[in-house]
XYZ file of C-alpha atoms in Angstrom:
683
model
C -21.922 -45.152 21.707
C -22.202 -46.917 25.025
C -19.992 -46.236 28.014
C -19.832 -47.309 31.645
C -22.338 -45.672 33.941
C -22.698 -45.472 37.706
C -23.726 -48.730 39.322
C -23.634 -52.041 37.514
C -25.680 -51.053 34.443
C -25.158 -49.386 31.049
C -26.856 -46.242 29.845
C -27.183 -44.399 26.528
C -26.049 -40.794 26.205
C -25.363 -38.539 23.218
C -23.395 -35.393 22.421
C -19.829 -34.404 21.619
C -18.902 -33.992 25.299
C -19.322 -37.727 25.723
C -18.308 -38.936 22.262
C -15.145 -36.888 21.693
C -13.020 -38.493 24.451
C -13.983 -41.959 23.234
C -13.122 -41.194 19.614
C -9.828 -39.669 20.751
C -9.162 -42.881 22.646
C -9.810 -44.900 19.487
C -7.317 -42.790 17.561
C -4.770 -43.271 20.353
C -5.151 -47.060 20.119
C -4.653 -46.963 16.358
C -1.651 -44.628 16.694
C -0.080 -47.050 19.143
C -0.565 -49.905 16.683
C 0.663 -47.914 13.679
C 2.935 -45.052 14.848
C 4.071 -44.396 11.283
C 0.626 -43.276 10.118
C -0.330 -39.616 10.213
C -3.384 -38.274 12.004
C -5.026 -37.664 8.632
C -4.412 -41.276 7.582
C -5.758 -42.632 10.876
C -8.877 -40.476 10.583
C -9.497 -41.767 7.058
C -9.212 -45.384 8.243
C -11.499 -44.778 11.232
C -14.185 -43.125 9.080
C -13.997 -45.794 6.388
C -14.668 -48.601 8.875
C -17.680 -47.180 10.767
C -21.073 -48.895 10.840
C -23.637 -46.693 9.130
C -26.743 -46.001 11.247
C -30.035 -44.277 10.544
C -30.429 -42.689 7.133
C -27.953 -44.108 4.661
C -24.798 -42.006 4.462
C -23.564 -39.225 6.696
C -26.297 -37.358 8.599
C -26.653 -34.920 11.483
C -27.872 -37.593 13.915
C -25.273 -40.343 13.519
C -22.570 -38.562 11.550
C -20.408 -41.104 9.730
C -21.817 -43.875 11.915
C -20.754 -46.061 14.835
C -17.003 -46.284 15.406
C -15.605 -49.822 15.092
C -12.043 -49.566 16.350
C -11.323 -53.297 15.935
C -12.370 -53.169 12.306
C -10.228 -50.081 11.865
C -7.286 -51.906 13.455
C -7.664 -54.761 10.986
C -7.473 -52.203 8.160
C -4.265 -50.585 9.365
C -1.867 -50.690 6.496
C 1.674 -49.487 5.931
C 2.429 -45.758 5.879
C 3.085 -44.603 2.309
C 4.914 -41.267 2.206
C 5.352 -39.658 -1.211
C 5.903 -36.204 -2.665
C 3.930 -36.003 -5.938
C 5.929 -35.309 -9.090
C 5.787 -31.744 -10.380
C 5.207 -30.696 -13.962
C 8.324 -31.117 -16.067
C 9.835 -30.141 -19.404
C 11.482 -33.570 -19.695
C 9.477 -35.263 -22.459
C 11.645 -38.390 -22.738
C 11.529 -39.558 -19.144
C 11.963 -41.737 -17.248
C 10.142 -40.176 -14.300
C 11.369 -41.604 -11.016
C 8.669 -42.101 -8.388
C 10.155 -42.441 -4.899
C 8.376 -43.315 -1.681
C 9.108 -44.062 1.941
C 6.971 -47.035 2.991
C 6.859 -47.734 6.717
C 5.457 -51.065 7.966
C 2.843 -50.968 10.713
C 1.629 -54.426 11.763
C 3.777 -56.511 9.404
C 6.652 -56.367 6.906
C 6.243 -54.996 3.378
C 5.475 -57.555 0.654
C 7.753 -56.667 -2.331
C 5.630 -58.628 -4.789
C 2.610 -56.504 -3.950
C 4.275 -53.099 -3.904
C 3.568 -51.519 -7.243
C 3.387 -48.243 -9.131
C 0.219 -47.922 -11.245
C 0.221 -45.333 -14.036
C -1.254 -44.089 -17.302
C -0.323 -41.668 -20.081
C -2.985 -39.346 -21.506
C -5.701 -41.522 -20.000
C -7.925 -40.753 -17.026
C -7.914 -44.470 -16.168
C -4.863 -46.420 -15.037
C -3.470 -48.620 -17.818
C -0.051 -49.868 -16.639
C 1.849 -50.920 -13.535
C 5.386 -51.763 -12.519
C 6.894 -53.341 -9.390
C 8.673 -50.966 -7.057
C 12.203 -51.745 -5.891
C 13.418 -51.472 -2.315
C 16.472 -49.260 -2.886
C 17.484 -49.077 0.808
C 15.815 -49.290 4.192
C 12.241 -48.062 3.808
C 12.934 -46.390 0.450
C 11.105 -47.713 -2.600
C 11.354 -46.570 -6.215
C 9.990 -47.168 -9.703
C 9.927 -45.185 -12.940
C 7.311 -44.125 -15.469
C 8.682 -44.158 -19.035
C 8.313 -41.106 -21.280
C 7.594 -41.085 -25.003
C 9.248 -37.871 -26.160
C 5.918 -36.099 -26.590
C 3.831 -33.732 -24.532
C 1.725 -35.881 -22.195
C -0.310 -35.941 -18.999
C 0.636 -38.708 -16.569
C -1.503 -40.122 -13.748
C -0.317 -42.581 -11.120
C -0.667 -44.033 -7.641
C 1.327 -46.287 -5.308
C -0.064 -49.414 -3.686
C 1.580 -51.726 -1.135
C 0.526 -54.665 1.048
C 2.199 -55.924 4.214
C 2.708 -59.505 5.386
C -0.533 -59.428 7.388
C -2.502 -58.555 4.242
C -3.155 -54.906 5.087
C -3.018 -52.548 2.095
C -2.208 -48.834 1.761
C -2.135 -46.419 -1.150
C -0.964 -42.969 -2.118
C -3.291 -41.162 -2.642
C -5.220 -42.955 0.105
C -8.431 -43.211 -1.934
C -6.786 -44.223 -5.227
C -7.778 -44.918 -7.917
C -10.670 -42.506 -7.263
C -8.003 -39.838 -6.802
C -4.690 -39.938 -8.662
C -1.403 -38.078 -8.640
C -0.951 -36.104 -11.871
C 1.838 -34.263 -13.681
C 2.301 -32.826 -17.163
C 5.393 -33.201 -19.345
C 5.632 -30.374 -21.851
C 7.932 -27.626 -23.062
C 7.251 -24.528 -21.004
C 6.753 -21.091 -22.505
C 4.497 -19.680 -19.809
C 5.791 -16.619 -18.028
C 5.585 -16.267 -14.260
C 2.586 -14.374 -12.905
C 3.385 -11.531 -10.500
C 0.666 -10.177 -8.222
C 1.679 -6.996 -6.432
C -0.002 -4.006 -4.831
C 2.106 -0.956 -5.772
C 3.650 0.961 -2.908
C 2.243 4.389 -2.150
C 4.140 7.334 -0.646
C 6.646 6.157 1.972
C 7.720 8.235 4.988
C 11.445 8.848 5.157
C 11.342 7.996 8.858
C 10.496 4.344 8.085
C 12.712 3.883 4.997
C 13.756 1.385 3.629
C 10.303 0.162 2.607
C 9.473 -3.498 1.978
C 8.284 -4.858 -1.372
C 5.947 -7.874 -1.275
C 4.534 -9.953 -4.113
C 2.875 -13.272 -4.853
C 4.702 -14.985 -7.723
C 3.361 -18.159 -9.326
C 4.297 -20.363 -12.273
C 3.212 -23.687 -13.716
C 6.687 -25.200 -13.172
C 7.902 -23.159 -10.256
C 9.871 -19.982 -9.596
C 13.630 -19.827 -9.866
C 13.972 -16.310 -8.481
C 12.318 -12.923 -8.142
C 13.977 -9.558 -7.716
C 13.431 -5.800 -7.818
C 15.220 -3.298 -10.054
C 14.924 0.291 -8.892
C 16.371 3.759 -9.035
C 15.969 7.105 -7.327
C 14.745 10.104 -9.353
C 16.566 9.166 -12.593
C 17.951 5.890 -14.002
C 21.562 7.075 -13.785
C 22.253 4.495 -11.079
C 20.077 1.372 -11.097
C 20.117 -1.024 -8.159
C 18.513 -4.393 -7.618
C 17.801 -6.757 -4.736
C 16.498 -10.298 -4.459
C 13.072 -11.039 -3.031
C 13.039 -13.771 -0.397
C 10.554 -16.643 -0.679
C 8.943 -16.293 2.753
C 6.282 -18.998 2.298
C 4.451 -20.694 -0.555
C 4.298 -18.227 -3.427
C 4.953 -15.175 -1.233
C 8.116 -13.136 -1.747
C 9.295 -9.998 0.032
C 12.372 -7.964 0.957
C 13.345 -4.427 1.891
C 15.015 -2.003 -0.504
C 18.803 -2.313 -0.365
C 19.229 1.260 0.794
C 20.085 3.150 3.962
C 17.746 5.711 5.467
C 20.310 8.449 4.902
C 20.376 7.706 1.160
C 16.928 9.181 0.520
C 15.469 12.605 1.150
C 11.962 13.925 1.413
C 10.763 14.662 -2.105
C 12.768 11.895 -3.776
C 10.850 9.746 -6.240
C 11.519 6.003 -6.207
C 10.908 3.994 -9.391
C 10.835 0.193 -9.299
C 9.639 -2.928 -11.062
C 9.481 -6.572 -9.962
C 11.008 -9.234 -12.218
C 10.581 -13.005 -11.905
C 12.125 -15.983 -13.696
C 10.743 -19.508 -13.651
C 12.804 -22.695 -13.437
C 12.074 -23.785 -16.993
C 14.784 -24.608 -19.512
C 13.974 -21.358 -21.310
C 14.082 -19.366 -18.069
C 10.846 -17.541 -18.834
C 10.735 -14.065 -17.334
C 8.140 -11.416 -16.770
C 7.986 -8.132 -14.933
C 5.501 -5.662 -13.566
C 4.995 -2.154 -14.847
C 7.372 0.528 -13.658
C 5.863 1.817 -10.419
C 6.825 4.939 -8.516
C 6.236 6.548 -5.156
C 7.462 9.582 -3.295
C 9.520 9.799 -0.131
C 7.428 11.952 2.177
C 7.552 13.386 5.625
C 5.886 11.427 8.412
C 3.950 13.949 10.451
C 2.897 13.294 14.028
C -0.737 14.189 14.618
C -2.824 11.496 16.321
C -6.440 11.855 17.432
C -7.080 8.150 18.253
C -10.119 8.056 15.988
C -9.481 4.475 14.842
C -10.628 1.534 16.938
C -7.154 0.039 16.424
C -5.028 0.732 19.467
C -2.129 1.357 19.583
C -2.395 3.309 16.317
C -0.464 2.030 13.314
C 3.311 2.032 13.987
C 2.780 3.153 17.601
C 3.759 0.768 20.408
C 3.554 0.028 24.127
C 6.181 -0.706 26.745
C 4.712 -2.739 29.617
C 4.783 -5.976 31.576
C 1.771 -7.864 32.899
C -1.540 -6.119 32.283
C -1.410 -3.171 29.881
C -3.218 -0.200 31.439
C -3.010 1.929 28.279
C -6.309 1.615 26.380
C -8.371 3.578 23.892
C -11.427 5.395 25.241
C -14.410 6.829 23.366
C -14.184 10.302 24.952
C -12.319 12.964 22.999
C -10.658 16.236 23.947
C -13.065 19.124 24.422
C -15.878 16.914 23.132
C -14.642 17.171 19.541
C -13.640 14.154 17.480
C -13.830 10.550 18.633
C -11.378 8.770 20.887
C -8.430 9.312 23.198
C -5.693 7.330 24.945
C -6.444 6.433 28.558
C -4.095 5.332 31.310
C -5.932 3.496 34.093
C -4.251 4.858 37.224
C -7.419 3.769 39.080
C -6.571 0.068 38.723
C -2.807 0.105 38.126
C -1.051 -0.698 41.385
C 1.268 1.915 42.826
C 4.659 1.888 41.101
C 3.362 0.446 37.814
C 5.241 2.119 34.958
C 4.098 1.755 31.345
C 4.648 3.772 28.169
C 2.805 4.739 25.007
C 5.349 5.318 22.210
C 4.658 7.273 19.014
C 5.626 6.206 15.536
C 8.904 7.432 14.089
C 8.219 10.772 12.409
C 10.219 13.280 10.383
C 12.868 15.027 12.461
C 11.621 18.191 14.131
C 12.716 21.546 12.737
C 13.331 24.913 14.363
C 10.222 26.219 16.159
C 8.544 22.789 16.201
C 6.380 22.201 19.266
C 4.731 19.167 20.841
C 1.070 19.930 21.536
C -1.437 17.609 23.193
C -4.666 17.710 25.194
C -5.116 15.902 28.502
C -7.688 15.382 31.232
C -7.018 14.161 34.791
C -8.835 14.149 38.119
C -6.785 13.362 41.251
C -7.855 10.862 43.890
C -7.733 11.745 47.586
C -4.419 9.912 47.969
C -1.504 9.010 45.734
C 0.569 10.941 43.234
C 0.290 9.906 39.579
C 2.753 11.147 36.982
C 3.464 11.193 33.261
C 6.934 11.874 31.905
C 7.365 12.962 28.299
C 10.576 11.640 26.768
C 11.996 12.526 23.355
C 14.399 10.728 21.029
C 16.482 11.989 18.119
C 17.582 8.511 16.974
C 14.309 6.713 16.347
C 13.919 5.458 19.901
C 17.377 4.031 20.617
C 17.782 6.485 23.486
C 15.517 9.050 25.150
C 15.868 12.184 27.232
C 13.273 13.844 29.466
C 11.297 16.735 28.003
C 8.777 17.311 30.805
C 7.306 15.612 33.876
C 3.674 16.168 34.835
C 2.139 14.979 38.086
C -1.307 14.894 39.602
C -2.390 14.830 43.237
C -5.152 16.061 45.539
C -2.882 18.856 46.711
C -2.480 20.075 43.134
C -0.349 19.240 40.129
C 0.417 19.947 36.482
C -1.745 17.006 35.366
C -4.861 18.183 37.200
C -7.676 19.511 35.026
C -10.486 19.212 37.595
C -11.035 18.686 41.321
C -10.523 15.580 43.457
C -12.823 12.679 42.620
C -13.406 9.470 44.604
C -15.006 7.587 41.697
C -13.441 6.604 38.383
C -12.876 9.710 36.275
C -14.331 10.140 32.781
C -13.906 13.739 31.568
C -16.563 16.077 30.252
C -15.785 18.408 27.355
C -14.968 21.172 29.863
C -12.406 19.131 31.830
C -9.531 19.229 29.347
C -6.353 21.285 29.113
C -3.713 21.760 26.398
C 0.044 21.527 26.900
C 2.791 22.732 24.543
C 6.529 22.023 24.757
C 9.286 23.178 22.414
C 10.982 20.144 20.875
C 14.742 19.657 20.638
C 15.926 19.921 17.043
C 15.846 16.531 15.315
C 13.277 14.872 17.585
C 11.722 11.936 15.711
C 10.039 9.832 18.407
C 8.215 10.600 21.660
C 7.347 8.430 24.652
C 4.552 9.094 27.165
C 5.649 7.228 30.317
C 2.980 6.892 32.998
C 3.830 5.934 36.592
C 0.940 4.998 38.846
C 0.413 6.319 42.350
C -2.886 4.375 42.456
C -4.790 7.592 41.824
C -7.383 8.369 39.133
C -7.565 8.099 35.362
C -5.596 10.099 32.784
C -6.716 10.813 29.203
C -4.431 12.086 26.416
C -5.589 13.206 22.967
C -4.678 15.229 19.852
C -0.941 14.564 20.073
C 0.658 16.656 17.324
C 3.930 18.269 16.358
C 3.193 21.815 15.173
C 5.335 24.718 14.057
C 4.814 28.134 15.601
C 7.073 30.049 13.227
C 5.468 32.905 11.332
C 4.849 32.126 7.680
C 7.272 33.693 5.193
C 6.238 34.643 1.661
C 7.327 32.153 -1.009
C 8.967 33.205 -4.264
C 7.461 31.484 -7.298
C 8.983 32.110 -10.732
C 6.898 31.407 -13.838
C 5.916 32.713 -17.241
C 2.860 31.997 -19.319
C 3.332 31.278 -23.005
C 1.089 34.102 -24.150
C 2.537 36.834 -21.932
C 6.234 36.021 -22.443
C 7.869 38.237 -25.061
C 10.996 36.702 -26.606
C 12.154 40.100 -27.887
C 12.162 41.911 -24.550
C 12.557 38.786 -22.374
C 9.774 40.244 -20.268
C 6.113 39.569 -19.761
C 3.803 41.856 -21.703
C 2.008 42.671 -18.455
C 1.865 41.790 -14.775
C -0.842 39.270 -13.961
C -2.306 37.411 -11.002
C -1.846 33.699 -10.299
C -3.129 31.488 -7.511
C -0.882 28.821 -6.001
C -1.806 25.786 -3.920
C 0.225 23.478 -1.692
C -1.068 19.909 -2.051
C -0.270 16.631 -0.337
C 2.023 14.358 -2.339
C -0.157 11.288 -1.837
C -3.652 10.574 -3.124
C -6.117 12.277 -2.990
C -3.597 15.162 -3.070
C -5.602 17.370 -0.724
C -5.074 21.126 -0.732
C -3.167 22.115 2.419
C -2.960 25.857 1.797
C -3.276 28.425 -0.966
C -2.330 31.991 -1.759
C -2.228 34.383 -4.663
C 0.240 36.881 -6.004
C 1.095 39.069 -8.967
C 3.791 37.847 -11.357
C 6.227 40.690 -12.001
C 6.757 41.393 -15.700
C 10.532 41.878 -15.317
C 11.585 39.230 -12.780
C 8.759 36.772 -13.598
C 8.363 36.179 -9.861
C 5.365 36.299 -7.555
C 5.472 36.611 -3.772
C 2.858 34.242 -2.356
C 2.127 33.726 1.331
C 1.011 30.299 2.525
C -0.312 31.436 5.890
C -1.495 28.124 7.318
C 0.621 25.278 5.916
C 2.818 23.363 8.373
C 6.248 22.147 7.356
C 6.019 19.257 4.927
C 6.540 18.025 1.393
C 3.997 19.301 -1.094
C 3.188 19.669 -4.743
C 3.055 23.294 -5.905
C -0.044 23.775 -8.074
C -0.379 26.916 -10.227
C -3.588 28.276 -11.762
C -3.758 31.266 -14.101
C -6.894 32.718 -15.634
C -6.285 31.535 -19.214
C -3.473 28.971 -18.912
C -3.323 25.220 -18.271
C -3.104 24.422 -14.575
C 0.449 23.258 -13.887
C 1.974 21.243 -11.027
C 5.573 21.091 -9.847
C 7.717 18.092 -10.783
C 7.023 14.595 -9.454
C 7.792 13.911 -5.798
C 6.910 17.276 -4.323
C 8.987 20.012 -2.718
C 10.111 20.453 0.873
C 8.410 23.415 2.538
C 9.676 24.595 5.932
C 7.347 26.961 7.684
C 9.178 30.107 8.722
C 11.888 29.634 6.088
C 12.092 31.119 2.606
C 10.664 28.808 -0.067
C 11.228 29.301 -3.774
C 10.431 27.387 -6.938
C 11.307 28.247 -10.528
C 9.208 26.775 -13.339
C 11.143 28.635 -16.049
C 14.525 26.859 -15.879
C 13.500 23.563 -17.527
C 10.435 21.807 -18.879
C 11.030 19.074 -16.280
C 10.186 21.569 -13.525
C 6.533 20.870 -14.348
C 4.820 17.578 -13.590
C 5.076 15.470 -16.732
C 7.287 18.206 -18.280
C 3.976 19.780 -19.284
C 5.242 23.175 -20.493
C 6.417 24.719 -23.768
C 9.860 26.116 -24.532
C 9.633 29.667 -25.842
C 13.075 30.953 -26.663
C 15.117 29.725 -23.706
C 12.258 30.080 -21.207
C 10.035 27.205 -20.110
C 6.499 28.580 -20.160
C 3.095 27.422 -18.968
C 0.762 26.656 -21.862
C -1.739 29.420 -22.642
C -5.239 28.972 -24.059
C -7.369 27.165 -21.453
C -9.919 29.956 -21.445
C -12.708 27.972 -19.769
C -10.356 26.316 -17.243
C -11.519 22.754 -17.921
C -7.986 21.338 -18.021
C -7.734 21.034 -21.807
C -7.116 23.454 -24.660
C -9.579 22.582 -27.404
C -12.080 23.943 -29.915
C -14.226 25.406 -27.134
C -11.379 27.701 -26.085
C -10.451 28.501 -29.690
C -14.072 29.364 -30.493
C -14.323 31.689 -27.470
C -11.222 33.568 -28.617
C -12.449 33.617 -32.205
C -15.802 35.064 -31.161
C -14.193 37.843 -29.107
C -11.790 38.607 -31.958
C -14.726 38.712 -34.365
C -16.364 41.274 -32.092
C -13.144 43.346 -31.811
C -13.307 43.157 -27.988
C -10.616 44.874 -25.960
C -9.629 45.306 -22.328
C -8.630 42.877 -19.560
C -10.151 39.812 -21.208
C -9.701 36.136 -20.427
C -9.413 35.575 -24.193
C -6.485 38.020 -24.472
C -3.626 35.530 -24.118
C -0.693 37.812 -24.960
C -1.746 40.715 -22.749
C -1.999 43.459 -25.381
C -5.576 44.279 -24.301
C -7.007 43.036 -27.613
C -8.419 39.645 -28.494
C -7.266 38.972 -32.029
C -5.560 36.530 -34.356
C -2.399 36.388 -32.247
C -4.337 34.961 -29.334
C -6.294 32.728 -31.709
C -3.129 31.147 -33.121
C -1.649 30.427 -29.669
C -4.767 28.553 -28.596
C -5.229 26.902 -31.989
C -1.679 25.523 -32.026
C -2.089 24.124 -28.521
C -5.481 22.640 -29.359
C -3.971 20.962 -32.418
C -1.196 19.590 -30.165
C -3.853 18.197 -27.789
C -2.475 20.109 -24.818
C -4.121 19.220 -21.505
C -3.213 19.339 -17.833
C -0.740 16.800 -16.435
C -1.163 16.027 -12.740
C -0.654 13.098 -10.342
C -4.403 13.084 -9.752
C -6.319 10.207 -11.366
C -9.382 11.456 -13.170
C -11.684 11.076 -16.144
C -10.335 11.704 -19.605
C -11.464 15.090 -20.783
C -13.464 14.737 -23.991
C -12.161 16.968 -26.711
C -14.632 18.956 -28.777
C -14.289 18.051 -32.439
C -13.300 20.900 -34.642
C -16.268 22.004 -36.732
C -14.360 24.164 -39.178
C -11.011 23.975 -40.923
C -8.626 26.704 -39.818
C -6.010 28.001 -42.219
C -2.881 28.736 -40.190
C -0.923 30.430 -42.923
C -3.447 33.230 -43.360
C -6.615 34.041 -41.485
C -9.225 36.468 -42.803
C -12.140 37.577 -40.671
C -14.883 39.654 -42.388
C -18.378 40.762 -41.498
C -20.172 41.859 -44.653
C -19.184 45.508 -45.104
C -17.439 45.871 -41.733
C -13.706 46.132 -41.097
C -11.570 43.104 -41.774
C -8.217 42.089 -40.358
C -5.561 40.085 -42.106
C -3.241 38.040 -39.955
C -0.025 36.515 -41.205
C 1.385 33.197 -39.981
C 3.119 34.715 -36.958
C -0.111 36.393 -35.861
C 1.129 39.943 -36.480
C -1.513 42.436 -37.694
C -0.276 43.601 -41.093
C -3.150 45.727 -42.339
C -6.483 47.165 -41.334
C -8.662 48.548 -44.074
C -12.170 49.967 -44.303
C -14.563 49.165 -47.066
C -16.598 51.986 -48.573
């Protein structure tokens, strides 16, 4: 491209810095001549009229070639605006093709404005004149034939100056296409299931991508809480393209920690048949949102945290961490923030604080020789609508509650020894906290490990349970006292163990007193392990545990008290399955064989193979395990995991009568109930 140069001569120069303004000028000239054409249409015309230079075709030296704006001007045609026809179930037609055709440099020639089309043919076979219905509106129809068919078409028009335009612009190389056929295809719903949702942020939002060959009529969610006694539904809003989303039609007060929400997404297309499809039934738990932030993520503010500021934000994340442990902290730059600057770091909404809850955080601050910096801690019990002051800390050369080291005249970055910890009792119901910094143009402040903790002493929990083998339906007692271990686990994957304890189950009350010494308040699954029983978890959703308050859970009242109702009813008592001798999560031939071997050897004492607690391993224990193995009993937990392979039975077991003999040794005969009916010696 050549452009004017200094003096009275011309010079050659290359590069986008020179070429871009000239090309933009060319587009502006074309836009002035044909204001009805889009930028995309003008670009196509400009590229199609260039003079190819160098190697034939587009290359890295000359691109598409030398711009010829006059040639492009001569090729300016009318603007053809058309929305392509969608697939349809109408087999008979006709199919109206409408277009807005705007003249550019001359009027539209009706005799040369046509619709070209074909049926079941990749090449165009027919055409029909378009009619000017009103103003710039033109229309024509493609006839149907009553059969399933694929139609291809394009529009072509010429103005009075002989300039031609098409839709698509490069037709017939590219054609519009639609299919006429009866629709029996269901919508396709793509959705990532929701995981545990904090009560503090309820109602949650459901999002999905819903597609269909003809289009979507509507999408909605059907859901219920805990049981399908009351089923609700709400419509998903089409936010853009194929994306749909909406929040559950529920108030925050309508759910509690530990509730289980079940939902499925349903979609219907706009076909005559109204084809529908739905997702699987998904579920998630309502959990507590705990506040404990160590600023380990590079994302700042942390998820669901926020800032309050104007102008430059002086709250940033810094790599240093409290006491040199961990990675990261929040920094307020008093060093650069002008005096009087006030900005806040606001926590996420968390579960309302309980009695004895305390705000604990670490901080580091060095005062400057002048100025008084401060940080006010404000608390809210209504999710941040209003706040009240909890504490005000200040730092200055003369001393202050923020100071953790001596005066410093350079920018402060703390060492591991220059941190302090603050604790403040929280008002009951606190669910949001604000750290409001006010600059006195002093030195930097660092805040880390912001957590709500509970200082109440742990109280022993009362857990009621009975194992199948030990429970005696005649006495309604356990045959003996025995030890169990209990775990508190998170209610969301990977269901980490938060705390554990062990206790002895009383034979009369069926209760064990178990102390969880370290667990904070929260919602947890209760996980029970016994030496020869199937591990058993509490029902879906978890249980609310308040540190310092009495916690109790009774597995015996109903099968549904166990996750997946994975217990057995013995009399009127719901009991944990017995027989998992090797504790692999399944009762199978391996366990049965272990019991059989010990029974064969007439072993006695406190044995893992003694399921009923009579201090003998015999046919009674064998039958308990054998029945459960035959019933394919295995653990039921929210944890995903590999399927436990069951050992194939190698021998046939007669349940009605079992005889064990060892040449000339004693033999025992066991009837169907497992009761020993006779012991005899052989001479």
